[in-house]
Short mmCIF file of C-alpha atoms in Angstrom, two decimals:
data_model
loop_
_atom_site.label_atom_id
_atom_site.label_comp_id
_atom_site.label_asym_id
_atom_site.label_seq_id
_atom_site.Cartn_x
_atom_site.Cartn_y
_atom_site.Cartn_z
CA UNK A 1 174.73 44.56 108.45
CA UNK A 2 173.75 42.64 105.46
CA UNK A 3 170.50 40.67 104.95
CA UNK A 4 169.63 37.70 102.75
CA UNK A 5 166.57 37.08 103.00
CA UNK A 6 164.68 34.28 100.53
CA UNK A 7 160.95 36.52 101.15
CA UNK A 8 160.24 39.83 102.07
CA UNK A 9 156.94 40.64 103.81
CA UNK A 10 158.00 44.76 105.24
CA UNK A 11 154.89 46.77 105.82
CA UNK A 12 157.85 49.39 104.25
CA UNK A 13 159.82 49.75 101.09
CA UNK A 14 163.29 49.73 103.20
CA UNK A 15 164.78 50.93 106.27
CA UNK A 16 165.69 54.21 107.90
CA UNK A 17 169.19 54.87 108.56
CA UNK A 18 168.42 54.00 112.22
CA UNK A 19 165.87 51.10 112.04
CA UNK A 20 168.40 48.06 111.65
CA UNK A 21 166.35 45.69 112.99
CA UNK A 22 162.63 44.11 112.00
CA UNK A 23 159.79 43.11 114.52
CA UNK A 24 156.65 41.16 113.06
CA UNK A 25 153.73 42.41 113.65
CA UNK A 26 150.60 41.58 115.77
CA UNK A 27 148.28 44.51 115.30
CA UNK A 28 145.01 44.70 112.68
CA UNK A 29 145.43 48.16 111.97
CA UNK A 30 148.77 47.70 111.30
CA UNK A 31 148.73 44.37 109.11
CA UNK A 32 149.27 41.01 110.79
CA UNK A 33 152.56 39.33 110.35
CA UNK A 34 154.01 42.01 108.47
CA UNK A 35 157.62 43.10 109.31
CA UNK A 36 158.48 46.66 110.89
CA UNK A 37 161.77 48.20 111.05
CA UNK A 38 162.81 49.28 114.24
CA UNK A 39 165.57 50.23 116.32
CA UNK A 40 167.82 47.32 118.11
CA UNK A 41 167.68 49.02 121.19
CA UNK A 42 163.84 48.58 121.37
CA UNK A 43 162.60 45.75 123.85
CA UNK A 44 160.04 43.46 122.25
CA UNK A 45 159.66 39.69 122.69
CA UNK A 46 161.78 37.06 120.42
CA UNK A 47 161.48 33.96 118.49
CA UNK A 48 164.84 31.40 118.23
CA UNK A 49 165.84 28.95 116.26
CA UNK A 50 168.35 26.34 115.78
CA UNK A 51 169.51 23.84 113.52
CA UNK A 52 167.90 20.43 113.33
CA UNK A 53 169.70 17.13 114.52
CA UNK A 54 170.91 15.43 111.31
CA UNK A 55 170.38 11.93 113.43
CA UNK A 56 167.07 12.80 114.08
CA UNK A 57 163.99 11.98 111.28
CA UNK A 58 161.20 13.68 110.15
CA UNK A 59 157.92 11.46 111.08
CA UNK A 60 156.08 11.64 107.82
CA UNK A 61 153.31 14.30 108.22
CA UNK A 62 149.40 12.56 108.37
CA UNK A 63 147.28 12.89 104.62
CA UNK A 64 144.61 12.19 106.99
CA UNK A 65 141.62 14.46 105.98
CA UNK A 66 141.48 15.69 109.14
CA UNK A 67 144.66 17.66 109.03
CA UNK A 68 143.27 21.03 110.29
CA UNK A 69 145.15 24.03 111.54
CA UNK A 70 143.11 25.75 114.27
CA UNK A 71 143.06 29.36 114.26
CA UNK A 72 140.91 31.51 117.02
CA UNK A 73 137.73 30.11 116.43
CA UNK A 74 138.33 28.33 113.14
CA UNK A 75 140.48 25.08 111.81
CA UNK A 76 141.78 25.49 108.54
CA UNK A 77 143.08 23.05 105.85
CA UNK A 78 144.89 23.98 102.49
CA UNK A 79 144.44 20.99 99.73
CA UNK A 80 147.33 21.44 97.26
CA UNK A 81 145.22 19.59 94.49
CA UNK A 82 144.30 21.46 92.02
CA UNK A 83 140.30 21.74 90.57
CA UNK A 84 137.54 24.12 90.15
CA UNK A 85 136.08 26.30 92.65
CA UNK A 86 133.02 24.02 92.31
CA UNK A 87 135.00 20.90 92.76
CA UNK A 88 136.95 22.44 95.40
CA UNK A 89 133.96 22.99 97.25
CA UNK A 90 132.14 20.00 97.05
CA UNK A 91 135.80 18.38 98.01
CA UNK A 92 135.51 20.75 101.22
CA UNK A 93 131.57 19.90 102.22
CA UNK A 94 132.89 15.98 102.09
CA UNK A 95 134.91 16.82 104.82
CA UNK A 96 132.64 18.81 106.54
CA UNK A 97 133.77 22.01 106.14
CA UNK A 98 133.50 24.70 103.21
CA UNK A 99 135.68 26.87 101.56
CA UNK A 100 137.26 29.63 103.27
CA UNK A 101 135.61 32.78 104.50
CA UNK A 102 138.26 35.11 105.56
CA UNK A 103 136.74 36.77 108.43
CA UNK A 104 139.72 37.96 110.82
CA UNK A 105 142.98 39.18 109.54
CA UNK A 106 144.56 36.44 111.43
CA UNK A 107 142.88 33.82 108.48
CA UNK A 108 143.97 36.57 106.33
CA UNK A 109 147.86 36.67 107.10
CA UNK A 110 147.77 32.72 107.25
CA UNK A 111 146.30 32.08 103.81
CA UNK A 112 148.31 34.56 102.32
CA UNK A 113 151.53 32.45 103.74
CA UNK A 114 149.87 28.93 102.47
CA UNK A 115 149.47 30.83 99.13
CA UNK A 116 153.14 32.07 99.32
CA UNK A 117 154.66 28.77 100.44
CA UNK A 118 152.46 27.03 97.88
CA UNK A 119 153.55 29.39 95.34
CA UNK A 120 150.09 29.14 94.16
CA UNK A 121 146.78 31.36 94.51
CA UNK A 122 144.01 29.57 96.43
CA UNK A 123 140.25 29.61 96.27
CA UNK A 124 138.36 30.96 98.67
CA UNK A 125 134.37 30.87 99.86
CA UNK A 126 133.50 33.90 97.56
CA UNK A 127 131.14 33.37 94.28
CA UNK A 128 128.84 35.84 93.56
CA UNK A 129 126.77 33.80 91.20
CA UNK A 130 125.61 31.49 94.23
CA UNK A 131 125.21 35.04 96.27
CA UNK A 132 122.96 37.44 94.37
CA UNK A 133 125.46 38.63 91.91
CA UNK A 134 127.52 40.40 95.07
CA UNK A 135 130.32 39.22 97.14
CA UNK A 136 128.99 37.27 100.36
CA UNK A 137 130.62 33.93 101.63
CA UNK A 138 128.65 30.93 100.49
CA UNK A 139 128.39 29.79 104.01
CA UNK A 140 126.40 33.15 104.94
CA UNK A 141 128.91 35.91 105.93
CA UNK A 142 128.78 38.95 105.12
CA UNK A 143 132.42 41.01 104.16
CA UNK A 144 133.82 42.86 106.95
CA UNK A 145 136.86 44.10 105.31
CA UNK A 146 138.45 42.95 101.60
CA UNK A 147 142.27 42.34 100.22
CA UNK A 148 141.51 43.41 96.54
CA UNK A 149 144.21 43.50 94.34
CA UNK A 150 144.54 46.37 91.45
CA UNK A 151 141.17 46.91 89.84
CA UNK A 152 139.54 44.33 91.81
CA UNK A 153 136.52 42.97 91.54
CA UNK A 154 136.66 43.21 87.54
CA UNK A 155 132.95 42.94 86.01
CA UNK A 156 133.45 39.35 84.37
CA UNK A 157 135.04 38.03 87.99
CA UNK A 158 132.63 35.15 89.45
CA UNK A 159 134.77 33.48 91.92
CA UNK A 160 137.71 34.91 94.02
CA UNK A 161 140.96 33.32 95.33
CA UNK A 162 143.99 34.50 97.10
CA UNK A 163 146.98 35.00 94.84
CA UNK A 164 150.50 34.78 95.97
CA UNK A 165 151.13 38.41 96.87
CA UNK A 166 147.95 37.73 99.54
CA UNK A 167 145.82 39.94 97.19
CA UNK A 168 142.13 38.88 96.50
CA UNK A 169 141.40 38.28 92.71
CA UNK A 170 138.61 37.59 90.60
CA UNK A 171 138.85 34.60 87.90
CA UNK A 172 136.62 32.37 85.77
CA UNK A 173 135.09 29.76 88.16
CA UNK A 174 136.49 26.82 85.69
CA UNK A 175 140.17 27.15 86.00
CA UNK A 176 142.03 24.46 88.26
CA UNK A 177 144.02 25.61 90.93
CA UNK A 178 144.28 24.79 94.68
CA UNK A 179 141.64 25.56 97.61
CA UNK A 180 141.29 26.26 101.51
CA UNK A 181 138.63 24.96 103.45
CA UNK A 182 137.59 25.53 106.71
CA UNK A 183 135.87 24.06 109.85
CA UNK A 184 134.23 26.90 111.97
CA UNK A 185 132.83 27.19 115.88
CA UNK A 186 130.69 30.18 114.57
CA UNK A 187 127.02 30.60 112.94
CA UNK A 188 126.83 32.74 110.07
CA UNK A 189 124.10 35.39 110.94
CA UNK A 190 120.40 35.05 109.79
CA UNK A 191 119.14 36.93 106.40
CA UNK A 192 118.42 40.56 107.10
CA UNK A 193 114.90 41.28 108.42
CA UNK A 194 115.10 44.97 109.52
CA UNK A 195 112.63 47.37 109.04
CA UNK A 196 114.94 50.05 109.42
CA UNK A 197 113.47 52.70 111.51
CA UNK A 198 114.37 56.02 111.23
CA UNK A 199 113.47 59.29 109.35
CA UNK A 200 115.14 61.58 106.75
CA UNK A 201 117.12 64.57 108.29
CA UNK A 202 116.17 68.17 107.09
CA UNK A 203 118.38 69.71 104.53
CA UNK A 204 118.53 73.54 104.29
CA UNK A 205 121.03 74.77 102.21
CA UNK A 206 124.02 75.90 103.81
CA UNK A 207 124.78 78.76 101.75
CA UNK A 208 120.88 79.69 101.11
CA UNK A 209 119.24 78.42 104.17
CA UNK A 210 115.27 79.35 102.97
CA UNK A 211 116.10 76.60 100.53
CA UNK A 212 115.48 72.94 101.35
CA UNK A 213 116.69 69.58 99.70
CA UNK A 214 114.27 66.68 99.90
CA UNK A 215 116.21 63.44 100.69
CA UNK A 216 114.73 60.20 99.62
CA UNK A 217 114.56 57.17 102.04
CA UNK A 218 115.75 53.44 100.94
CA UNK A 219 116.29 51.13 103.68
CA UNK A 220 118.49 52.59 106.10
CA UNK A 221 119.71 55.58 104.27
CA UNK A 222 119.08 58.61 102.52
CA UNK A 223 119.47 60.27 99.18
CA UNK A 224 119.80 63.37 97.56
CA UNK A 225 120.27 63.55 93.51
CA UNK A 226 122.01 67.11 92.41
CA UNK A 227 121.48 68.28 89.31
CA UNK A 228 124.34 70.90 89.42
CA UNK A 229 127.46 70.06 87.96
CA UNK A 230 130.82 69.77 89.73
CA UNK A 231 134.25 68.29 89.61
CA UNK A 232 134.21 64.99 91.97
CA UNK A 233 136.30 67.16 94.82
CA UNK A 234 133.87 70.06 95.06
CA UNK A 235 130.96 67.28 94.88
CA UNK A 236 132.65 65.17 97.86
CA UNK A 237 132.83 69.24 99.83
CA UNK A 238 129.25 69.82 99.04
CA UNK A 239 127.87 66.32 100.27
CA UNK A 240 129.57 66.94 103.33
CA UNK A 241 128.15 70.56 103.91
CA UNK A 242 124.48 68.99 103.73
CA UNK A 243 125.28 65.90 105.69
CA UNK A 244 126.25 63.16 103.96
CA UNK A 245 128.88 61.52 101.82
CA UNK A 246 129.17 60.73 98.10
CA UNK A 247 127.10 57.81 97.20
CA UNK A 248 127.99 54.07 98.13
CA UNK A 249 126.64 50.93 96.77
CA UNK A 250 126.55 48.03 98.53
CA UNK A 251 124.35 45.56 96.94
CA UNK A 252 122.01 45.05 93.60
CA UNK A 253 119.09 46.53 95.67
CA UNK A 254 120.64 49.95 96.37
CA UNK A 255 122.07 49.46 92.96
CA UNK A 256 118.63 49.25 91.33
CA UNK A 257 117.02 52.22 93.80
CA UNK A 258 119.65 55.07 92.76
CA UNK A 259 119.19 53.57 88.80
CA UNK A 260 115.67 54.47 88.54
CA UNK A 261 116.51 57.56 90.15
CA UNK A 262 118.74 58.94 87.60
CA UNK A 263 117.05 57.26 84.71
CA UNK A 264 113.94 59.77 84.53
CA UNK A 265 116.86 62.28 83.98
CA UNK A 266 119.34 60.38 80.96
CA UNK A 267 118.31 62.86 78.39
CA UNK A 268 119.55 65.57 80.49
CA UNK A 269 122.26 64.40 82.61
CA UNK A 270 124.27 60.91 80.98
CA UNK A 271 126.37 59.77 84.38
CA UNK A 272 126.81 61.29 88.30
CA UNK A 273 129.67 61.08 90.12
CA UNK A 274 129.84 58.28 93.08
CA UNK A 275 131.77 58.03 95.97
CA UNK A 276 134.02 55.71 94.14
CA UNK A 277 138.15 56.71 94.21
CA UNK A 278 141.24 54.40 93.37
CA UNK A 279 143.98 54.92 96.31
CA UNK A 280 147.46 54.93 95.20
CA UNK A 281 148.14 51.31 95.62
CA UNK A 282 145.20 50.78 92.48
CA UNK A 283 142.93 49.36 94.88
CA UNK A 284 139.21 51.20 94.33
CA UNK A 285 137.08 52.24 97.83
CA UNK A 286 134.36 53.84 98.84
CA UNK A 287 134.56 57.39 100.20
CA UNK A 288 132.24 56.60 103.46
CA UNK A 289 134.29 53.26 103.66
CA UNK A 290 131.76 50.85 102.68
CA UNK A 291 133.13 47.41 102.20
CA UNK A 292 133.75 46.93 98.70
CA UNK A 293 131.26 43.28 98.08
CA UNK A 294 129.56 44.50 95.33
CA UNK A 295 130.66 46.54 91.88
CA UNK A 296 129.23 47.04 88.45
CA UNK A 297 131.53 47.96 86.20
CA UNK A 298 130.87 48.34 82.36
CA UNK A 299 132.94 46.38 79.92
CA UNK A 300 136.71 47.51 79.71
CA UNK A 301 136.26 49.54 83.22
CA UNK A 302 137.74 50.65 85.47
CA UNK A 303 140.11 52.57 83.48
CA UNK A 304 143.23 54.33 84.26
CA UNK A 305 141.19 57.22 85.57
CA UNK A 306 140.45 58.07 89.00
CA UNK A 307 137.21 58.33 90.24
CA UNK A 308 133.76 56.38 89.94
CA UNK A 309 130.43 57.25 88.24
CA UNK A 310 127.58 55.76 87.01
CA UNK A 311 125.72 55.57 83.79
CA UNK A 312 122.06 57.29 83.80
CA UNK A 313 121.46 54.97 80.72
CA UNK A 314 122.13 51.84 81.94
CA UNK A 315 123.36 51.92 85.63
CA UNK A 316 126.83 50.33 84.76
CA UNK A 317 130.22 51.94 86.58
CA UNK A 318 132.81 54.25 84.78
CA UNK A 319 135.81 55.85 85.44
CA UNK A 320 135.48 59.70 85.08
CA UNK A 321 138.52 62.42 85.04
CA UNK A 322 138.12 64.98 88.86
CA UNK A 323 138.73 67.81 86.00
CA UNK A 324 134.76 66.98 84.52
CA UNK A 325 132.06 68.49 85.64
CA UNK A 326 129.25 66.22 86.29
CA UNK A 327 125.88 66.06 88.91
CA UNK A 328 126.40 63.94 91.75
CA UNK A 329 124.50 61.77 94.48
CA UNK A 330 124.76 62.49 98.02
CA UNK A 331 123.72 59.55 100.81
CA UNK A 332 123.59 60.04 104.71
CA UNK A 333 121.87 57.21 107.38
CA UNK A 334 118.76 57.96 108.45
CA UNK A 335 118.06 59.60 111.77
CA UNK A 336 116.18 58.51 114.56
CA UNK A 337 113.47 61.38 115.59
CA UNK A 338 112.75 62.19 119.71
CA UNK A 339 109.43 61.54 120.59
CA UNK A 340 107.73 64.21 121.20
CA UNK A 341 106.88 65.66 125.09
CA UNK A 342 103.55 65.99 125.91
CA UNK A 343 101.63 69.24 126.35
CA UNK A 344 102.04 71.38 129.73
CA UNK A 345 98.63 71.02 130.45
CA UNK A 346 98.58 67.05 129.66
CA UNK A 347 102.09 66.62 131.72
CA UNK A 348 100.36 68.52 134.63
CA UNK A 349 97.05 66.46 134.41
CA UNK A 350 99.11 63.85 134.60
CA UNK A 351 101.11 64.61 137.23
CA UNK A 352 98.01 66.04 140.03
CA UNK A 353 95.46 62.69 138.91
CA UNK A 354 97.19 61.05 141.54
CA UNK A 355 96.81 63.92 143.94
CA UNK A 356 92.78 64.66 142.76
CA UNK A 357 92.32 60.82 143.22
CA UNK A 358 93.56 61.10 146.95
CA UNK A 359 91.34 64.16 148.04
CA UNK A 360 88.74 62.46 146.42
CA UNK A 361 88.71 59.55 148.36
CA UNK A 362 89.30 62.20 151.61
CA UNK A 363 85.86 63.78 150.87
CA UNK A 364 84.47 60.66 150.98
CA UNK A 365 86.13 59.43 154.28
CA UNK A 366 84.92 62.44 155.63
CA UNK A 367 81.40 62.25 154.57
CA UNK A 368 80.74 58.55 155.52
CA UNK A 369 82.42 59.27 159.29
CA UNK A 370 80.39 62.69 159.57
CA UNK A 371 76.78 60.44 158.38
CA UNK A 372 77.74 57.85 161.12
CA UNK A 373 78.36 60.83 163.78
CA UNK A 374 75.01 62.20 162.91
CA UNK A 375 73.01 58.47 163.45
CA UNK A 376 75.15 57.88 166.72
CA UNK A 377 73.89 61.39 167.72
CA UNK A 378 70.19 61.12 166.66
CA UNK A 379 69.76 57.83 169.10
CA UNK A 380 71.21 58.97 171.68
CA UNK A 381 68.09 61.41 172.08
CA UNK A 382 70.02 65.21 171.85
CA UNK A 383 68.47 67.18 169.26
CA UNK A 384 71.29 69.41 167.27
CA UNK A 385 71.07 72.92 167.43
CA UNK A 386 68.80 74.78 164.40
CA UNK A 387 71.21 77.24 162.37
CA UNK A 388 69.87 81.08 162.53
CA UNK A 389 68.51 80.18 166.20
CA UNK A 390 69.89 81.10 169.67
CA UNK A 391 71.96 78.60 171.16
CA UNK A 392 70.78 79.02 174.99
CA UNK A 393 71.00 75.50 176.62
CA UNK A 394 74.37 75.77 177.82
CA UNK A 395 74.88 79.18 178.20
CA UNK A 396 74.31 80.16 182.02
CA UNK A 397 72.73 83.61 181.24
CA UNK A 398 69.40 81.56 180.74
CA UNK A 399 69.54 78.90 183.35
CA UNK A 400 66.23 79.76 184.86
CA UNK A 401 64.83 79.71 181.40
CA UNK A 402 62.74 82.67 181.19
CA UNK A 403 60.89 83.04 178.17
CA UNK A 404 61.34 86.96 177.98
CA UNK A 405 65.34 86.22 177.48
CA UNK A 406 64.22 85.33 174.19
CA UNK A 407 63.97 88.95 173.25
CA UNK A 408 66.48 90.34 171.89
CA UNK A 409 67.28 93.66 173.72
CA UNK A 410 66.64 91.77 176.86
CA UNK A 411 68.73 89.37 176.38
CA UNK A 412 71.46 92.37 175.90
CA UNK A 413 70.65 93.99 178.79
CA UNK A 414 70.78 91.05 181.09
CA UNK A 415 73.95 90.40 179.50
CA UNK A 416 75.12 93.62 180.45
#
């Protein structure tokens, strides 16, 4: 079977001797739109095609502004003239819409085929000089996931567009080249308000468990700063064993918390390992897979090196040799404590108040009914018998009332 095929999109390098035919597609995990080999005796649905009519024109297509794609819950609109990212967005808000924010792979896959078709990269809603000096779309999202090419975000990257291979790039905010925008159903969320509840967990050491690490809070997380020096392998094992992962940072403000940490220490320690790696495609992540919004890099980093650390001295990002042995930060999320049970004696008060509260109010039912027994009885004229005394009105042993009876041993005898 031979192929020609003008572009290749394969989620793999080639085929298998057995895989002679390609299926696109339509899974996230997988990579929307991308082709996979597969056998031609598999079942999956088709797409045809066939040649157009010669006789039959093309109706010019509409340069109306209001040529939007729609996509899910978003319409989207590439404009093939070129300018800067700032003209490109005011060019977008006097449409009303703003530059993309890729939020679902599905915007992903379809950029990344405007940028293709276009043979041209294509900015997107990312500046991080309008968004705290970290990557946030301008209209308010947050990152959910990131297409980063090789040693993306560099350190002197402001704004970000889509480049022809689909990856995400960072470039000086001045250079002219084509845009996105985008028209969306949605609402960005509101600014973060939490007061993050939660508590440290404790740490005993799993080899030396009388020994305790003291995490510190910040925000929703945790910290731990080792002093101990390790390769970035045995540092990732040993964050693990008390609970956590190798350090992530997301923003400026976790960025300035773990600096003024490990600045008290420069003289001793000069950089700690992060949770920072470089996958085999060049693309650098975090080891607790933290989105990747936010970097610091020093001047001429990241290098060809592996793994991520940063500077005691200044708080900028390196790239360190696994092979060096350096101290480390560990971070876990905080943990939310049980409340604790009350006392025995407090649960059973509890539970019998309703039971005292009922025999209480029985006493008093019985008291009231016996008073108004006692006043019925005293007006009808019978006097109540005198406790200690001989009951003898009723008995018939003393119905002639005879006042010796009221002996004792006579009143045995007649009884007998």
């Amino acid at each position: 079977m031979r192929w020609r095929l003008q572009n290749e999109i394969f989620l793999r390098s080639e085929f298998s001797y057995n895989e002679k035919c390609a299926v696109i597609n339509t899974k996230p995990s997988l990579g929307i739109g991308k082709w996979i080999p597969r056998s031609c005796n598999d079942t999956n649905g088709f797409i045809c095609q066939k040649a157009v009519d010669p006789n039959i024109h093309d109706s010019p297509e509409p340069e109306s502004p209001t040529n939007y794609i729609k996509l899910l819950n978003d319409s989207i609109k590439l404009v093939a003239q070129q300018m800067t990212w700032d003209a490109a967005k005011k060019n977008c808000e006097a449409d009303a819409a703003n530059l993309a924010s890729v939020r679902t792979q599905w915007t992903q896959v379809y950029i990344e085929l405007l940028a293709l078709n276009l043979n041209r990269p294509l900015w997107i809603g990312l500046n991080k000089a309008q968004t705290n000096s970290y990557f946030r779309y301008i209209e308010g999202w947050p990152l959910k996931f990131t297409f980063w090419g090789e040693n993306e975000p560099r350190r002197d990257g402001t704004c970000v567009y889509v480049d022809v291979d689909g990856k995400w790039k960072t470039g000086n905010c001045s250079q002219n080249i084509s845009s996105v925008c985008m028209r969306s159903t949605d609402t960005p969320p509101k600014a973060d308000t939490k007061d993050y509840p939660g508590d440290c967990p404790e740490d005993p050491d799993p080899i030396r468990p009388l020994r305790h690490y003291s995490w510190k809070p910040f925000r929703g997380f945790c910290y731990i700063f080792f002093s101990e020096m390790k390769e970035w392998p045995d540092a990732a094992t040993s964050c693990v064993a008390h609970g956590g992962r190798l350090a992530s940072i997301s923003d400026p403000f976790e960025q300035e918390f773990i600096q003024s940490n490990i600045g008290t220490f420069q003289d001793s320690h000069t950089s700690y390992w992060l949770g920072l790696f470089k996958t085999h495609k060049g693309q650098w992540m975090w080891l607790d897979q933290t989105v990747m919004d936010y970097s610091n890099w020093n001047l001429g980093q990241p290098s060809y090196h592996t793994y991520g650390m940063i500077s005691a001295l200044d708080g900028t990002w390196h790239t360190g040799n696994q092979r060096s042995d350096r101290p480390y930060i560990c971070k876990t999320a905080k943990v939310l404590l049980p409340k604790p049970s009350p006392s025995p004696y407090v649960a059973l008060v509890s539970h019998n108040r309703s039971h005292i509260a009922l025999a209480v109010l029985l006493i008093a039912g019985i008291a009231v009914g016996a008073g108004i027994a006692f006043a019925l009885f005293k007006k009808s004229g019978h006097h109540l018998p005198i406790p200690g005394r001989l009951a003898i009105f009723d008995n018939p042993l003393f119905s002639n009332k005879r006042s010796d009876l009221l002996d004792s041993k006579n009143l045995v005898e007649n009884a007998d």
